[in-house]
PDB file of C-alpha atoms and ligand atoms in Angstrom:
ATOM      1  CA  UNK L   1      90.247  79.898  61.808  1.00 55.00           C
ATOM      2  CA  UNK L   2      88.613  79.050  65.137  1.00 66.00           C
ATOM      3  CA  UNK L   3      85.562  81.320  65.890  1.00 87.00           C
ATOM      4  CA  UNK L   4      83.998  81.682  69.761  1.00 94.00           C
ATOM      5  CA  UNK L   5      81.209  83.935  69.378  1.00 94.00           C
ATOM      6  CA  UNK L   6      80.733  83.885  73.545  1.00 97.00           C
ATOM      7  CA  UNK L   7      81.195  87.698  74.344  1.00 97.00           C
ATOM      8  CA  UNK L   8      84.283  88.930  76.476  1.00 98.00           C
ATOM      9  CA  UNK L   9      82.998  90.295  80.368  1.00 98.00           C
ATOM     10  CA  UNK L  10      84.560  93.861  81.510  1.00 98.00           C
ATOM     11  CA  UNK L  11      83.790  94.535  84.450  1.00 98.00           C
ATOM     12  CA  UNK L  12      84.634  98.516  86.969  1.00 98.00           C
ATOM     13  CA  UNK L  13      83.100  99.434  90.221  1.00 97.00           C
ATOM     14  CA  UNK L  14      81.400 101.663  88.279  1.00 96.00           C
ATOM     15  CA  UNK L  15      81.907 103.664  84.932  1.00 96.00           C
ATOM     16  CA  UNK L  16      84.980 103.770  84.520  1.00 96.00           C
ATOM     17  CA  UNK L  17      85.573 100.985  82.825  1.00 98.00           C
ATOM     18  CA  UNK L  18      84.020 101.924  79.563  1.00 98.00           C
ATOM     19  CA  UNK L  19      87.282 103.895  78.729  1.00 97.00           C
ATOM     20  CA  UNK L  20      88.895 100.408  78.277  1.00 98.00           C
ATOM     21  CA  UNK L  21      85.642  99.331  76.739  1.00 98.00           C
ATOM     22  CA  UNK L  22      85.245 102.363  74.082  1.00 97.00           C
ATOM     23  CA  UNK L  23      89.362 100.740  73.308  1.00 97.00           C
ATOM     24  CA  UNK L  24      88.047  97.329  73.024  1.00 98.00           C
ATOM     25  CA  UNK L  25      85.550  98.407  70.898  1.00 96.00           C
ATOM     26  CA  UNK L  26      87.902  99.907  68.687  1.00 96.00           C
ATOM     27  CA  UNK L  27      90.506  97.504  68.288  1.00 97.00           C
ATOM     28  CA  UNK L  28      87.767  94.385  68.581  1.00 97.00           C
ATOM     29  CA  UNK L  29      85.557  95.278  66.218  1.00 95.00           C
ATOM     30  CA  UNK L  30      83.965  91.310  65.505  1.00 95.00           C
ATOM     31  CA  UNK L  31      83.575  90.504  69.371  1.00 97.00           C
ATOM     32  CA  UNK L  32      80.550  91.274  72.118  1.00 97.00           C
ATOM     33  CA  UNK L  33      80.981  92.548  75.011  1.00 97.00           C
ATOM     34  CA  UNK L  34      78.851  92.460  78.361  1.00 97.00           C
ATOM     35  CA  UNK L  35      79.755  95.096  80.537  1.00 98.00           C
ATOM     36  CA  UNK L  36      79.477  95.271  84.612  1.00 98.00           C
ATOM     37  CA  UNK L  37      79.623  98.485  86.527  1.00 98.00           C
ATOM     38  CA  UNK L  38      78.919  97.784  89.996  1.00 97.00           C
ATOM     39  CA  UNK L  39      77.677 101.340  90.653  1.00 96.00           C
ATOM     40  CA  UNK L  40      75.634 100.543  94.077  1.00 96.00           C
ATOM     41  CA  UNK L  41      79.199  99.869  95.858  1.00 96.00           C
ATOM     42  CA  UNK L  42      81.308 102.611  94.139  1.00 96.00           C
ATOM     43  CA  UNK L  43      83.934 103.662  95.098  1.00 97.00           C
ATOM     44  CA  UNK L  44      86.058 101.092  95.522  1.00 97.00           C
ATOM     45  CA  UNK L  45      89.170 103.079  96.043  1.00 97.00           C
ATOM     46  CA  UNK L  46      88.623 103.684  99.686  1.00 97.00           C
ATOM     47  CA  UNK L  47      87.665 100.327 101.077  1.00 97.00           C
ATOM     48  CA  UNK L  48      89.910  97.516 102.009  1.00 97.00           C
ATOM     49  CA  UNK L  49      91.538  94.875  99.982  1.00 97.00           C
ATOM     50  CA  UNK L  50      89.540  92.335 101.489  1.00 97.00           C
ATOM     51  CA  UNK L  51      86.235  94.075 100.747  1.00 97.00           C
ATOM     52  CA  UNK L  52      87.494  94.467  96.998  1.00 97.00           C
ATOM     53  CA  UNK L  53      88.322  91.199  96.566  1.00 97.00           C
ATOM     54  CA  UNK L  54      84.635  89.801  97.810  1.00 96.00           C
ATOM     55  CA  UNK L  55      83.207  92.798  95.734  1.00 97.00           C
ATOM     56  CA  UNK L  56      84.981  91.929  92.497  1.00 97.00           C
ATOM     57  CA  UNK L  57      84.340  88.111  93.051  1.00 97.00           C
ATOM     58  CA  UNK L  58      80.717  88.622  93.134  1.00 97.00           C
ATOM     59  CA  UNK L  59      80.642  90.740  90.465  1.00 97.00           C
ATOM     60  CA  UNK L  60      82.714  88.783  88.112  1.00 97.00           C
ATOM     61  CA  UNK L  61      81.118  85.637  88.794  1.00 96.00           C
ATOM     62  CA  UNK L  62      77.909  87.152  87.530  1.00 96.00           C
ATOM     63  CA  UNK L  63      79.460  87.837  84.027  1.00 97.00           C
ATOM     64  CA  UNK L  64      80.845  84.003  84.404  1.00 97.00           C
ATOM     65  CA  UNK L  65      77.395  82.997  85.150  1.00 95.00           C
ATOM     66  CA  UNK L  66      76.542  85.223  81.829  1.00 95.00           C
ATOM     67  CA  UNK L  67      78.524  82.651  79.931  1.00 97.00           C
ATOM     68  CA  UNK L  68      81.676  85.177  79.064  1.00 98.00           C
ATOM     69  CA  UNK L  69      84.723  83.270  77.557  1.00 98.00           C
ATOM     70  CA  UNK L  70      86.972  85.734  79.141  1.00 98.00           C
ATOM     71  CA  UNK L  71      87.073  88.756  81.775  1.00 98.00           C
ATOM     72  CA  UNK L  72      88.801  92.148  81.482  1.00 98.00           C
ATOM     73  CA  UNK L  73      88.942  93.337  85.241  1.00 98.00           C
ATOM     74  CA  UNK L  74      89.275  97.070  83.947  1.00 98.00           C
ATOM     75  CA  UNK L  75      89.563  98.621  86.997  1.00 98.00           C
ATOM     76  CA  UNK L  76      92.986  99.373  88.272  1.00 98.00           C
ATOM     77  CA  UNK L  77      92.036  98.757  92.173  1.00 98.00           C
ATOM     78  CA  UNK L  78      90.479  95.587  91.725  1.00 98.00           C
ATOM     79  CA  UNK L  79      93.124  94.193  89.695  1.00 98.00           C
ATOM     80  CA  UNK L  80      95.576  95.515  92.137  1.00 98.00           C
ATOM     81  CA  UNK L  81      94.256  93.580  95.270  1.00 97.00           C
ATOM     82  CA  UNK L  82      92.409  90.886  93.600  1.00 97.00           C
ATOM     83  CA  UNK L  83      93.724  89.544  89.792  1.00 98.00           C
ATOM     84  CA  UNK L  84      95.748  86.996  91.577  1.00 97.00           C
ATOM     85  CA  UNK L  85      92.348  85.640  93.230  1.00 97.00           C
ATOM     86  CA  UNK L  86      90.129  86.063  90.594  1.00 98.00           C
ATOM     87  CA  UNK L  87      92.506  84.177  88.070  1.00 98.00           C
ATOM     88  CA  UNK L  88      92.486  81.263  90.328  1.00 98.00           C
ATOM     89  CA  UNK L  89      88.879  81.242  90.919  1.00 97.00           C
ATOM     90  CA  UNK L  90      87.357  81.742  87.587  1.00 98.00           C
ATOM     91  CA  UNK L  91      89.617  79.192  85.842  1.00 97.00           C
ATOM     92  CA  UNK L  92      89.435  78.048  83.174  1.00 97.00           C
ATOM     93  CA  UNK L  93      88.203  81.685  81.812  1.00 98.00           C
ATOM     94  CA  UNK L  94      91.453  83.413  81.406  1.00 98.00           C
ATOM     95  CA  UNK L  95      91.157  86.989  83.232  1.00 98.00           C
ATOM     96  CA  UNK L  96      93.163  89.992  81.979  1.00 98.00           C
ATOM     97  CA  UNK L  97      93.896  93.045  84.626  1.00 98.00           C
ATOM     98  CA  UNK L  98      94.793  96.850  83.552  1.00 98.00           C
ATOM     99  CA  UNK L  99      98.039  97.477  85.664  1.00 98.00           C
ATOM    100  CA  UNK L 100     100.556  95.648  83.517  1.00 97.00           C
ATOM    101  CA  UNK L 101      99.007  97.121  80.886  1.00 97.00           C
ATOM    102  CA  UNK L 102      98.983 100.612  82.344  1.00 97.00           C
ATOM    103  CA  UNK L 103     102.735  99.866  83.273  1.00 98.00           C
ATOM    104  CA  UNK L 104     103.897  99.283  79.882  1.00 97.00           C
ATOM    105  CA  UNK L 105     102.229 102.325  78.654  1.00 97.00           C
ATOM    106  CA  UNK L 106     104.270 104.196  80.908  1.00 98.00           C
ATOM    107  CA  UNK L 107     107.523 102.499  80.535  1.00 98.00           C
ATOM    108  CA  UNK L 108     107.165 102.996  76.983  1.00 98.00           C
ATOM    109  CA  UNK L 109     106.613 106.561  77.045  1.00 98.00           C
ATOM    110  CA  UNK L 110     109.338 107.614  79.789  1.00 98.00           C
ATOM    111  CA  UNK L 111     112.682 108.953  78.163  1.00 97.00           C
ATOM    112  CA  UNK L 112     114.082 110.441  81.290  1.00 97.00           C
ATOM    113  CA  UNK L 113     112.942 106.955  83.527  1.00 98.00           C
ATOM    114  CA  UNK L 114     110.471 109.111  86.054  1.00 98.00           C
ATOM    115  CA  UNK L 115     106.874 108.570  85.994  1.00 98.00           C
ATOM    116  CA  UNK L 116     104.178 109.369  87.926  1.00 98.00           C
ATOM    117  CA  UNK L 117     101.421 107.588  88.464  1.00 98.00           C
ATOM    118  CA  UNK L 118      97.783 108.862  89.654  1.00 98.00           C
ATOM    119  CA  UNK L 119      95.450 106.144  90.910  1.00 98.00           C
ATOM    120  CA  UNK L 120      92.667 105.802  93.961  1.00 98.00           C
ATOM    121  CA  UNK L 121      93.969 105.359  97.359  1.00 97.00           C
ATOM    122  CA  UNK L 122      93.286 101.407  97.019  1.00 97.00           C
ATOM    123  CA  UNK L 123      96.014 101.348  94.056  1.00 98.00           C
ATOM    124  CA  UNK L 124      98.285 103.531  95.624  1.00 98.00           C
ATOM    125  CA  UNK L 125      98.761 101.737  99.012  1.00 96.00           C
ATOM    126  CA  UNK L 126      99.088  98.336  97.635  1.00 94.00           C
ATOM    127  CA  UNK L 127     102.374  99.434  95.480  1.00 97.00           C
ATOM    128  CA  UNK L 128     101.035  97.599  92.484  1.00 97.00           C
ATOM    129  CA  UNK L 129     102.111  99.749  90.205  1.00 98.00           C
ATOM    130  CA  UNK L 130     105.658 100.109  91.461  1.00 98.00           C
ATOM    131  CA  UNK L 131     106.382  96.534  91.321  1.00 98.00           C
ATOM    132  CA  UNK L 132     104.374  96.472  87.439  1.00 98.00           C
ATOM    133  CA  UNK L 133     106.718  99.054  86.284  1.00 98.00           C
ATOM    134  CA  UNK L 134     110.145  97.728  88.309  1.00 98.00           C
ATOM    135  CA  UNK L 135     109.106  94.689  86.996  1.00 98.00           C
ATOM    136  CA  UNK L 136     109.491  96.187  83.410  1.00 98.00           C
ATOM    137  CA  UNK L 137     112.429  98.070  83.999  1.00 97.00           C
ATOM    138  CA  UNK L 138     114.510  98.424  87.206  1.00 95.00           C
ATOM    139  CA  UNK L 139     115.956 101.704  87.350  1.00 95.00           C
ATOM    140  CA  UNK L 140     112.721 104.103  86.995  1.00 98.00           C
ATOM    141  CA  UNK L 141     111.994 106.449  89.745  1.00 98.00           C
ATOM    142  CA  UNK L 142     107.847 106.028  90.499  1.00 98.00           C
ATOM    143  CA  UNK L 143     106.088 108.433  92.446  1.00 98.00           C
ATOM    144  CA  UNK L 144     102.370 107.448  93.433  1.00 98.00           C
ATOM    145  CA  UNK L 145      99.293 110.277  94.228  1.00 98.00           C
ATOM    146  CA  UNK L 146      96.265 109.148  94.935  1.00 98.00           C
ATOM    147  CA  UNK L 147      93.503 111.285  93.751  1.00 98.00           C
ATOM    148  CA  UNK L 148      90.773 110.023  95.142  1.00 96.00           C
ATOM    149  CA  UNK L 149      88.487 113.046  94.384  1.00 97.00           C
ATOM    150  CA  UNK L 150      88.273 112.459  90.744  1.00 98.00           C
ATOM    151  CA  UNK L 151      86.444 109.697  90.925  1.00 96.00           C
ATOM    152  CA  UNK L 152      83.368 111.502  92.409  1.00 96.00           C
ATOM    153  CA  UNK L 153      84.293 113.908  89.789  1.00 97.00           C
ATOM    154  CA  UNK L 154      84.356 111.876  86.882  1.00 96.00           C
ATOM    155  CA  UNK L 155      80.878 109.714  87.956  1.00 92.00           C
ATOM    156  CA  UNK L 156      79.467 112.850  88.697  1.00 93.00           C
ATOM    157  CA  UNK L 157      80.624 113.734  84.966  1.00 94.00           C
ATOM    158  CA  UNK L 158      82.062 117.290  86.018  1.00 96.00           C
ATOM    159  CA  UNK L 159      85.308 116.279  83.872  1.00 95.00           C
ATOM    160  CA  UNK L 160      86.595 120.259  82.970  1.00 90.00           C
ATOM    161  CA  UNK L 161      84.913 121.792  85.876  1.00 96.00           C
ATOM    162  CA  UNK L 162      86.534 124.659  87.807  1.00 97.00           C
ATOM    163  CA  UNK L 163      86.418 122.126  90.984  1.00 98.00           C
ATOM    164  CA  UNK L 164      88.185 119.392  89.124  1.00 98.00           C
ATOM    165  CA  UNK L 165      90.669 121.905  87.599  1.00 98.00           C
ATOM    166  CA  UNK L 166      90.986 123.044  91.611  1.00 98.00           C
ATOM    167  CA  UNK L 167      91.117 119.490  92.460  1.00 98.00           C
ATOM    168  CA  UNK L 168      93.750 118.588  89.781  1.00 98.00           C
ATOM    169  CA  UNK L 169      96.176 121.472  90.957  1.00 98.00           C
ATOM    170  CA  UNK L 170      96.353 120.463  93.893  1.00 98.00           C
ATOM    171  CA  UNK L 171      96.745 116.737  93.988  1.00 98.00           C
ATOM    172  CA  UNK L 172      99.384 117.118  90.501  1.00 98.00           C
ATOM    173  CA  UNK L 173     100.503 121.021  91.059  1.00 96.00           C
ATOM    174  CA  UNK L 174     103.335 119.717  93.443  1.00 96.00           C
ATOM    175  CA  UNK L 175     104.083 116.329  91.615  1.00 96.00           C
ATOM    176  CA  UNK L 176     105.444 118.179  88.556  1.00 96.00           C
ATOM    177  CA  UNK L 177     108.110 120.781  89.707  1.00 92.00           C
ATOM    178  CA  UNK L 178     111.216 121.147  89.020  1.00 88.00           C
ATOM    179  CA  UNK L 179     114.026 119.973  86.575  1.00 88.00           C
ATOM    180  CA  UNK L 180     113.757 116.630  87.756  1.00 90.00           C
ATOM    181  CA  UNK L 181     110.222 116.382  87.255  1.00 96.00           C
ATOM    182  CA  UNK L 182     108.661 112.940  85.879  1.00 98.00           C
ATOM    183  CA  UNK L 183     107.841 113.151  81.924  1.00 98.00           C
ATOM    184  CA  UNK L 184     105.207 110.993  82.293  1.00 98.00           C
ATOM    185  CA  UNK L 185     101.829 110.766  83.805  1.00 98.00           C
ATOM    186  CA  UNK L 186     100.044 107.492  83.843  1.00 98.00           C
ATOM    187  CA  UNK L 187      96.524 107.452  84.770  1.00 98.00           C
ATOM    188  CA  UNK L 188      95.977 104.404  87.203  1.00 98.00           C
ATOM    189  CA  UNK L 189      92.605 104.576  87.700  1.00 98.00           C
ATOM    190  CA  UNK L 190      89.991 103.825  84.518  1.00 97.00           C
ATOM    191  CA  UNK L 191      88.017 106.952  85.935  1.00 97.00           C
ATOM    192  CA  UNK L 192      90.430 109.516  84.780  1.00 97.00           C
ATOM    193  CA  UNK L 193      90.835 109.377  81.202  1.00 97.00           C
ATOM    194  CA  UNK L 194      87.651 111.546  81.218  1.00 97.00           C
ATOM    195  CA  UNK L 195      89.689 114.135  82.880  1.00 98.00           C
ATOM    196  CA  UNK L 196      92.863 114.355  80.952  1.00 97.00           C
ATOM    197  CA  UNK L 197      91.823 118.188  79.850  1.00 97.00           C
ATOM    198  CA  UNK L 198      91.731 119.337  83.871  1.00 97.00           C
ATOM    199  CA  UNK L 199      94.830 116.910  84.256  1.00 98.00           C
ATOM    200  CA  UNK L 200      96.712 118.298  80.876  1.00 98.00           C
ATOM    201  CA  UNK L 201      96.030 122.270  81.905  1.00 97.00           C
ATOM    202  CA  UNK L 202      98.631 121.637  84.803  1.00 97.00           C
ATOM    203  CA  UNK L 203     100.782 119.216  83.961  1.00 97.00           C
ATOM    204  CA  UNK L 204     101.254 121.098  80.813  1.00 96.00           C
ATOM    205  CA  UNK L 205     102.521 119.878  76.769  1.00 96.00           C
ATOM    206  CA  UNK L 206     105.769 118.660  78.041  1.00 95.00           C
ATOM    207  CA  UNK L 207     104.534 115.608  79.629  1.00 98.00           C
ATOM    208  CA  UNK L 208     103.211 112.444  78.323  1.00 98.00           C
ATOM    209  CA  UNK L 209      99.879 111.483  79.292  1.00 98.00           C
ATOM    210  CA  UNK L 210      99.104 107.496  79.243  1.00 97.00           C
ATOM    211  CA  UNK L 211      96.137 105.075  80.340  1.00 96.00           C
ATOM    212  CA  UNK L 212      95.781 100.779  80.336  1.00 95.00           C
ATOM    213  CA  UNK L 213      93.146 101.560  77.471  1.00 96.00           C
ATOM    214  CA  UNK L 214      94.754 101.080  74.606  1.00 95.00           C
ATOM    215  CA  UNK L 215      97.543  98.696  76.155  1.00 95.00           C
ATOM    216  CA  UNK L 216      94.760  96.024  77.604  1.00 97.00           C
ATOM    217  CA  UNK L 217      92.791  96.174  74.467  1.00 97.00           C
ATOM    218  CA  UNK L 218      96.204  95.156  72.582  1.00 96.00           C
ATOM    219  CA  UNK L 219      96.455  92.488  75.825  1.00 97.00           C
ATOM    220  CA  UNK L 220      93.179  90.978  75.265  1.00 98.00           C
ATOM    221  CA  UNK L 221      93.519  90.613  71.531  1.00 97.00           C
ATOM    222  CA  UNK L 222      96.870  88.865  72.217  1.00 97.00           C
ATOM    223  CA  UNK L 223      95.232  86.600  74.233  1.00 97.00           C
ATOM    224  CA  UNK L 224      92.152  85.728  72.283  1.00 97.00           C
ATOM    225  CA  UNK L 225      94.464  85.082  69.572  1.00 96.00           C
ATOM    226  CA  UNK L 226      96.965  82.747  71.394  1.00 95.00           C
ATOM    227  CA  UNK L 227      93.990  81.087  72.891  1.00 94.00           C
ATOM    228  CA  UNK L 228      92.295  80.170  69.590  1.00 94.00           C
ATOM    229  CA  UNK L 229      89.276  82.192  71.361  1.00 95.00           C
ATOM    230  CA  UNK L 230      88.644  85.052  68.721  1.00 96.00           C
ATOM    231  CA  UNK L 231      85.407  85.834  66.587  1.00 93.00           C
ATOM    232  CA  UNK L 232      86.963  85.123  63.111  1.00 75.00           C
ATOM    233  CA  UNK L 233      87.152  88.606  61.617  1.00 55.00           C
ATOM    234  CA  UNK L 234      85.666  86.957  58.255  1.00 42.00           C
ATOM    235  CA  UNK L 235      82.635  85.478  59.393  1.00 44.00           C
ATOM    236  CA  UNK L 236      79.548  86.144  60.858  1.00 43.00           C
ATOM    237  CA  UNK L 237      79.079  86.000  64.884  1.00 46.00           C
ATOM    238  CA  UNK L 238      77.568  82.536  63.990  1.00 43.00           C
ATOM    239  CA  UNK L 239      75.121  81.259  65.688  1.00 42.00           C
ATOM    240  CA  UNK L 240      73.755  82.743  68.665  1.00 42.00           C
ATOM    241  CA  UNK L 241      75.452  81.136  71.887  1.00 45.00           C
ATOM    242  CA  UNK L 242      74.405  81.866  75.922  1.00 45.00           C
ATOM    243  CA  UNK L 243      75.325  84.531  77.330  1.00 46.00           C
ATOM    244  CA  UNK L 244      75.643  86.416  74.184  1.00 46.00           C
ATOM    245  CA  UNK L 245      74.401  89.933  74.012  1.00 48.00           C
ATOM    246  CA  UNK L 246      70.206  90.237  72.912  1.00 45.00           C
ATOM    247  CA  UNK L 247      68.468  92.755  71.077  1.00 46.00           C
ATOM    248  CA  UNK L 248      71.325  92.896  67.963  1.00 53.00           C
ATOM    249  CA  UNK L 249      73.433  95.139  70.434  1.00 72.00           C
ATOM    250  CA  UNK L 250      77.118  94.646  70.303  1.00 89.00           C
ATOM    251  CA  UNK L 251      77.446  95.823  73.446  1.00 95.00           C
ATOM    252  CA  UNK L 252      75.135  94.975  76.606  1.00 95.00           C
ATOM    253  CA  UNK L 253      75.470  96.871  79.979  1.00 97.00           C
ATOM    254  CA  UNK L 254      74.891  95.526  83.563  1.00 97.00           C
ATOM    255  CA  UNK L 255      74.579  98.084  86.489  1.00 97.00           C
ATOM    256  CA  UNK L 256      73.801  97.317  90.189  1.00 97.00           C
ATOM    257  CA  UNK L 257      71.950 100.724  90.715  1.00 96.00           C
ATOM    258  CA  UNK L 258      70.253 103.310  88.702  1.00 94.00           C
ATOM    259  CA  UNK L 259      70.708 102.514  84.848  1.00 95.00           C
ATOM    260  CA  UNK L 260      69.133 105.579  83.764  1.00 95.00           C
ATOM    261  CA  UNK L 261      72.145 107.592  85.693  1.00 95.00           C
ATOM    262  CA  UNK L 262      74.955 104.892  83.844  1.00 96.00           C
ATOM    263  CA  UNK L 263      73.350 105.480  80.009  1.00 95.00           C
ATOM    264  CA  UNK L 264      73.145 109.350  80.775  1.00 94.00           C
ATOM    265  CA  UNK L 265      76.671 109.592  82.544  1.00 94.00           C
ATOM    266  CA  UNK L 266      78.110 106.252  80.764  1.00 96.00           C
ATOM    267  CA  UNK L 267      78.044 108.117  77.252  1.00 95.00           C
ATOM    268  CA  UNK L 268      81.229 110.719  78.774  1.00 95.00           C
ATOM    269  CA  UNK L 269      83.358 107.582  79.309  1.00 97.00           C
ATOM    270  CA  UNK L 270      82.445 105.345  76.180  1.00 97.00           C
ATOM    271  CA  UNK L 271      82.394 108.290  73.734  1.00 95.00           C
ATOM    272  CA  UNK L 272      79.074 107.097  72.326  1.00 94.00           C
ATOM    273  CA  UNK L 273      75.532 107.269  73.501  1.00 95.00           C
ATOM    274  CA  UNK L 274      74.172 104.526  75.487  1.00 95.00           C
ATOM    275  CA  UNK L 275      70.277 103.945  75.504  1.00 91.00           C
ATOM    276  CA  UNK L 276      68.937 103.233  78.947  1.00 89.00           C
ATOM    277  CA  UNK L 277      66.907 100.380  77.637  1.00 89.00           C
ATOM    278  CA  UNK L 278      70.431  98.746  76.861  1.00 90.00           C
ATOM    279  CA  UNK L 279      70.992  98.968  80.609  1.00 96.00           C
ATOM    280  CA  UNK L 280      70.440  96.355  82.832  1.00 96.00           C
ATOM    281  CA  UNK L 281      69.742  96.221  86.818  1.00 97.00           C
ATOM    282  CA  UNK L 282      71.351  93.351  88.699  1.00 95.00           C
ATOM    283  CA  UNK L 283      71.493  92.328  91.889  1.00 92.00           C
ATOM    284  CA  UNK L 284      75.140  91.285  92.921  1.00 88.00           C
ATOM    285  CA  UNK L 285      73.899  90.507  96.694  1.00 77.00           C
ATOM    286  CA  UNK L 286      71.119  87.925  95.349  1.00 68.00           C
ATOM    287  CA  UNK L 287      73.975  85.805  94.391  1.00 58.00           C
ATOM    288  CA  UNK L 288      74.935  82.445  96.284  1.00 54.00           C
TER     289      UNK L 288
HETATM  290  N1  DGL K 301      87.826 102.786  88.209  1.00 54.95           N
HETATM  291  C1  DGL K 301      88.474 102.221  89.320  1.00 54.95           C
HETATM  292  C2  DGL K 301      89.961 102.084  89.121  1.00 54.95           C
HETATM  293  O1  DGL K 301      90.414 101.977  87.994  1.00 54.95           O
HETATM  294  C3  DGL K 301      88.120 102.545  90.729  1.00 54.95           C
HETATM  295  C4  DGL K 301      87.353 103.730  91.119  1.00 54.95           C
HETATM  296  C5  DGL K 301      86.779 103.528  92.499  1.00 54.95           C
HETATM  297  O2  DGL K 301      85.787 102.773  92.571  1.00 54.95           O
HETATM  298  O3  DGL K 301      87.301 104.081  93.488  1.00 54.95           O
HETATM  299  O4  DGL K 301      90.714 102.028  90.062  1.00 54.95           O
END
């Protein structure tokens, strides 16, 4: 069995991101991780494709420079405007986005072929989603919302507040009435996991609630394992290669502003503590 010890780069505008992490974790237990949120230039969501695409770029050359054998863009609105880019750029390293993922979540949990999907406005207008779904199956009604609001909400950790729960009736309230109502809700932006009990309190039991977590990790270990690029699950993480993480941490973070905000806030969105001294400042600008 092959063994690349190099650690995989995931990389958000900001926190979000460690919801597909905490997944990766999970279903990767032998593999490393180095993890980018580019928290200076958050949000993302409301600036241009254009501006996205040099943002993302930037920040996932940095984890290239890091020596990475493969990035997880895991952040719905850069992988919207930019995967096609960023694929073709950072070749050879393969690069693995969370809307198809996110997609088949949703197509797989549908039984009466209406979903909605909730994402930033970025997301929304470039109809990503709607062709990732259509793309899976033809004849499913997609209505878009973007909820803008909950990322500020969700980096600001107030995840079950009364103004998210406000927030969340209004942007969903009108989404879900009516017979004819979608049964399924997918969460298009890595932010909003850390919502789901605001989201769930108006959407209600009935309808199914999915996110690109679970379906990207499942996506990246398919692809480490067709590309020979896995950490054998027998052996050690051999011997210690560039790039990979210091300090006997399986996980290292990179932030472009404040790490002592991303280990306090981070620790909502991984589901595990994150000690500030595992943090990292970097300087995406400094970068030729
Ligand atoms: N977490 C990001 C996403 O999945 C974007 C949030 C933002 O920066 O607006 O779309």
């Amino acid at each position: 069995m092959s063994s690349d010890a190099r650690p995989i780069g995931v990389f958000d505008s900001g926190m979000g991101g460690l919801t597909v992490l905490s997944a990766m974790e999970a279903r990767l237990p032998a593999e490393r991780f180095f993890y980018l949120g580019d928290t200076a230039r958050l949000p993302y969501g409301t600036k241009s494709a254009a501006t996205v695409e040099a943002y993302a770029l930037a920040a996932t050359r940095l984890l290239i420079a890091e020596g990475v054998k493969m990035v997880v863009v895991a952040c719905n609105t850069a992988s919207a405007v930019a995967l096609e880019r960023l694929t073709r750029e950072l070749a050879p390293v393969p690069v693995i986005g969370v809307i198809e993922p996110g997609a088949r979540a949703g197509v797989a949990a549908t039984r009466n072929n209406h979903i909605a999907v909730i994402a930033t406005e970025g997301t929304v207008k470039g109809g990503a989603y709607v062709r990732a779904i259509h793309a899976l199956s033809g004849d499913i009604d997609v209505v878009q919302q973007p909820c803008q609001v909950f990322v500020a909400l969700a980096e600001e950790g107030w995840t079950d507040s009364e103004v998210t729960r406000t927030a969340a009736k209004r942007y969903l309230g009108p989404l879900f009435r009516g017979a004819s109502a979608p049964d399924t809700l997918v969460l298009g932006c890595t932010h909003f996991p850390v919502l789901a009990a605001a989201i769930r309190g108006v959407i209600g039991t009935g309808v199914a609630m999915v996110d690109s977590a679970a379906t990207t990790a499942a996506a990246v270990a398919d692809a480490l394992a067709a590309q020979g690029m896995g950490v054998a699950e027998s052996g050690a993480h051999g011997a210690p290669t560039r790039g990979a993480p210091t300090s006997g941490a399986r996980t290292r973070f990179l932030a472009t502003d404040s790490p002592e905000r991303f280990a306090r806030v981070g620790e909502i969105f991984l589901g595990r503590p994150i000690a500030a001294s595992d943090v990292e400042l970097v300087d995406l600008r400094s970068l030729p």
